């Protein structure tokens, strides 16, 4: 795919503690390579030039060529802190797409669509709720920077918000436990 405008960034959240997994799930092998690398490859294949990887101090991930590593020193407080830190690092961009590193079946075309649209866009989850991946314009950055704890972006009252269906429901599979990983191999 052609490269996207560098003013559009992708932030990959990889700072979780994998408590339900029992070890660092993002470095566990999924179909022959570390789990997190599948989401990273989807972002690269979507054409993002501006790539940010948010990790915690406990992370076994050291980085990847072409990615700016962003350290979340408060990762133990929850997902909201990773969103805040990631958006802070990417604050000079016009738009960000936020994706989760434990979603290995993400479709590059969906990530690209989120990046090319405007306003706040969430992906419709199987239960009908708004979720990840999601994208936001620069006008939403100040609110995203206020997130803390386990509150994600859908907890905010954002203007101009859409929820769109993913191209396939299997792309929304996230890996939380060893049985999740084994079932998807």
PDB file of N, CA and C in Angstrom, residues 29-32 35 38 102 104-105 169-185:
ATOM      1  N   UNK A  29       5.105 -16.745  21.445  1.00  0.00           N
ATOM      2  CA  UNK A  29       5.036 -17.014  20.013  1.00  0.00           C
ATOM      3  C   UNK A  29       3.606 -17.294  19.572  1.00  0.00           C
ATOM      4  N   UNK A  30       3.224 -16.630  18.506  1.00  0.00           N
ATOM      5  CA  UNK A  30       1.936 -16.830  17.849  1.00  0.00           C
ATOM      6  C   UNK A  30       2.237 -17.085  16.381  1.00  0.00           C
ATOM      7  N   UNK A  31       1.925 -18.264  15.915  1.00  0.00           N
ATOM      8  CA  UNK A  31       2.166 -18.628  14.512  1.00  0.00           C
ATOM      9  C   UNK A  31       3.604 -18.317  14.086  1.00  0.00           C
ATOM     10  N   UNK A  32       4.523 -18.604  14.983  1.00  0.00           N
ATOM     11  CA  UNK A  32       5.946 -18.526  14.636  1.00  0.00           C
ATOM     12  C   UNK A  32       6.684 -17.244  14.948  1.00  0.00           C
ATOM     13  N   UNK A  35       3.827 -12.393  19.516  1.00  0.00           N
ATOM     14  CA  UNK A  35       2.444 -11.940  19.346  1.00  0.00           C
ATOM     15  C   UNK A  35       2.348 -10.484  18.902  1.00  0.00           C
ATOM     16  N   UNK A  38       2.639  -9.139  15.109  1.00  0.00           N
ATOM     17  CA  UNK A  38       1.553  -9.228  14.137  1.00  0.00           C
ATOM     18  C   UNK A  38       0.831  -7.886  14.000  1.00  0.00           C
ATOM     19  N   UNK A 102      -2.087  -6.833  21.429  1.00  0.00           N
ATOM     20  CA  UNK A 102      -2.526  -8.219  21.635  1.00  0.00           C
ATOM     21  C   UNK A 102      -3.644  -8.623  20.675  1.00  0.00           C
ATOM     22  N   UNK A 104      -3.611  -9.851  17.155  1.00  0.00           N
ATOM     23  CA  UNK A 104      -2.738 -10.261  16.057  1.00  0.00           C
ATOM     24  C   UNK A 104      -3.391 -10.374  14.685  1.00  0.00           C
ATOM     25  N   UNK A 105      -4.698 -10.358  14.601  1.00  0.00           N
ATOM     26  CA  UNK A 105      -5.373 -10.553  13.314  1.00  0.00           C
ATOM     27  C   UNK A 105      -5.910  -9.247  12.726  1.00  0.00           C
ATOM     28  N   UNK A 169     -15.026 -10.092  11.762  1.00  0.00           N
ATOM     29  CA  UNK A 169     -15.070 -10.095  13.228  1.00  0.00           C
ATOM     30  C   UNK A 169     -13.849 -10.768  13.841  1.00  0.00           C
ATOM     31  N   UNK A 170     -13.200 -11.680  13.117  1.00  0.00           N
ATOM     32  CA  UNK A 170     -12.034 -12.351  13.695  1.00  0.00           C
ATOM     33  C   UNK A 170     -10.857 -11.403  13.905  1.00  0.00           C
ATOM     34  N   UNK A 171     -10.844 -10.283  13.210  1.00  0.00           N
ATOM     35  CA  UNK A 171      -9.737  -9.344  13.406  1.00  0.00           C
ATOM     36  C   UNK A 171      -9.781  -8.708  14.786  1.00  0.00           C
ATOM     37  N   UNK A 172     -10.904  -8.813  15.480  1.00  0.00           N
ATOM     38  CA  UNK A 172     -11.043  -8.218  16.805  1.00  0.00           C
ATOM     39  C   UNK A 172     -10.598  -9.149  17.930  1.00  0.00           C
ATOM     40  N   UNK A 173     -10.183 -10.345  17.586  1.00  0.00           N
ATOM     41  CA  UNK A 173      -9.735 -11.291  18.599  1.00  0.00           C
ATOM     42  C   UNK A 173      -8.507 -10.732  19.294  1.00  0.00           C
ATOM     43  N   UNK A 174      -8.578 -10.721  20.631  1.00  0.00           N
ATOM     44  CA  UNK A 174      -7.392 -10.340  21.384  1.00  0.00           C
ATOM     45  C   UNK A 174      -6.998 -11.526  22.259  1.00  0.00           C
ATOM     46  N   UNK A 175      -5.738 -11.574  22.561  1.00  0.00           N
ATOM     47  CA  UNK A 175      -5.174 -12.689  23.320  1.00  0.00           C
ATOM     48  C   UNK A 175      -4.963 -12.228  24.755  1.00  0.00           C
ATOM     49  N   UNK A 176      -5.688 -12.850  25.683  1.00  0.00           N
ATOM     50  CA  UNK A 176      -5.552 -12.501  27.098  1.00  0.00           C
ATOM     51  C   UNK A 176      -5.026 -13.647  27.949  1.00  0.00           C
ATOM     52  N   UNK A 177      -5.241 -14.890  27.513  1.00  0.00           N
ATOM     53  CA  UNK A 177      -4.850 -16.051  28.307  1.00  0.00           C
ATOM     54  C   UNK A 177      -4.085 -17.048  27.427  1.00  0.00           C
ATOM     55  N   UNK A 178      -3.354 -17.973  28.043  1.00  0.00           N
ATOM     56  CA  UNK A 178      -2.679 -19.003  27.250  1.00  0.00           C
ATOM     57  C   UNK A 178      -3.666 -19.827  26.403  1.00  0.00           C
ATOM     58  N   UNK A 179      -4.872 -20.037  26.917  1.00  0.00           N
ATOM     59  CA  UNK A 179      -5.863 -20.805  26.126  1.00  0.00           C
ATOM     60  C   UNK A 179      -6.328 -20.004  24.907  1.00  0.00           C
ATOM     61  N   UNK A 180      -6.414 -18.673  25.031  1.00  0.00           N
ATOM     62  CA  UNK A 180      -6.721 -17.831  23.859  1.00  0.00           C
ATOM     63  C   UNK A 180      -5.663 -18.024  22.789  1.00  0.00           C
ATOM     64  N   UNK A 181      -4.406 -18.010  23.203  1.00  0.00           N
ATOM     65  CA  UNK A 181      -3.288 -18.164  22.268  1.00  0.00           C
ATOM     66  C   UNK A 181      -3.334 -19.537  21.605  1.00  0.00           C
ATOM     67  N   UNK A 182      -3.512 -20.578  22.407  1.00  0.00           N
ATOM     68  CA  UNK A 182      -3.538 -21.942  21.872  1.00  0.00           C
ATOM     69  C   UNK A 182      -4.697 -22.133  20.905  1.00  0.00           C
ATOM     70  N   UNK A 183      -5.846 -21.541  21.183  1.00  0.00           N
ATOM     71  CA  UNK A 183      -7.027 -21.708  20.339  1.00  0.00           C
ATOM     72  C   UNK A 183      -6.869 -21.042  18.974  1.00  0.00           C
ATOM     73  N   UNK A 184      -5.991 -20.078  18.856  1.00  0.00           N
ATOM     74  CA  UNK A 184      -5.836 -19.315  17.604  1.00  0.00           C
ATOM     75  C   UNK A 184      -4.624 -19.735  16.786  1.00  0.00           C
ATOM     76  N   UNK A 185      -3.814 -20.645  17.313  1.00  0.00           N
ATOM     77  CA  UNK A 185      -2.589 -21.060  16.603  1.00  0.00           C
ATOM     78  C   UNK A 185      -2.942 -21.738  15.342  1.00  0.00           C
TER      79      UNK A 185
END
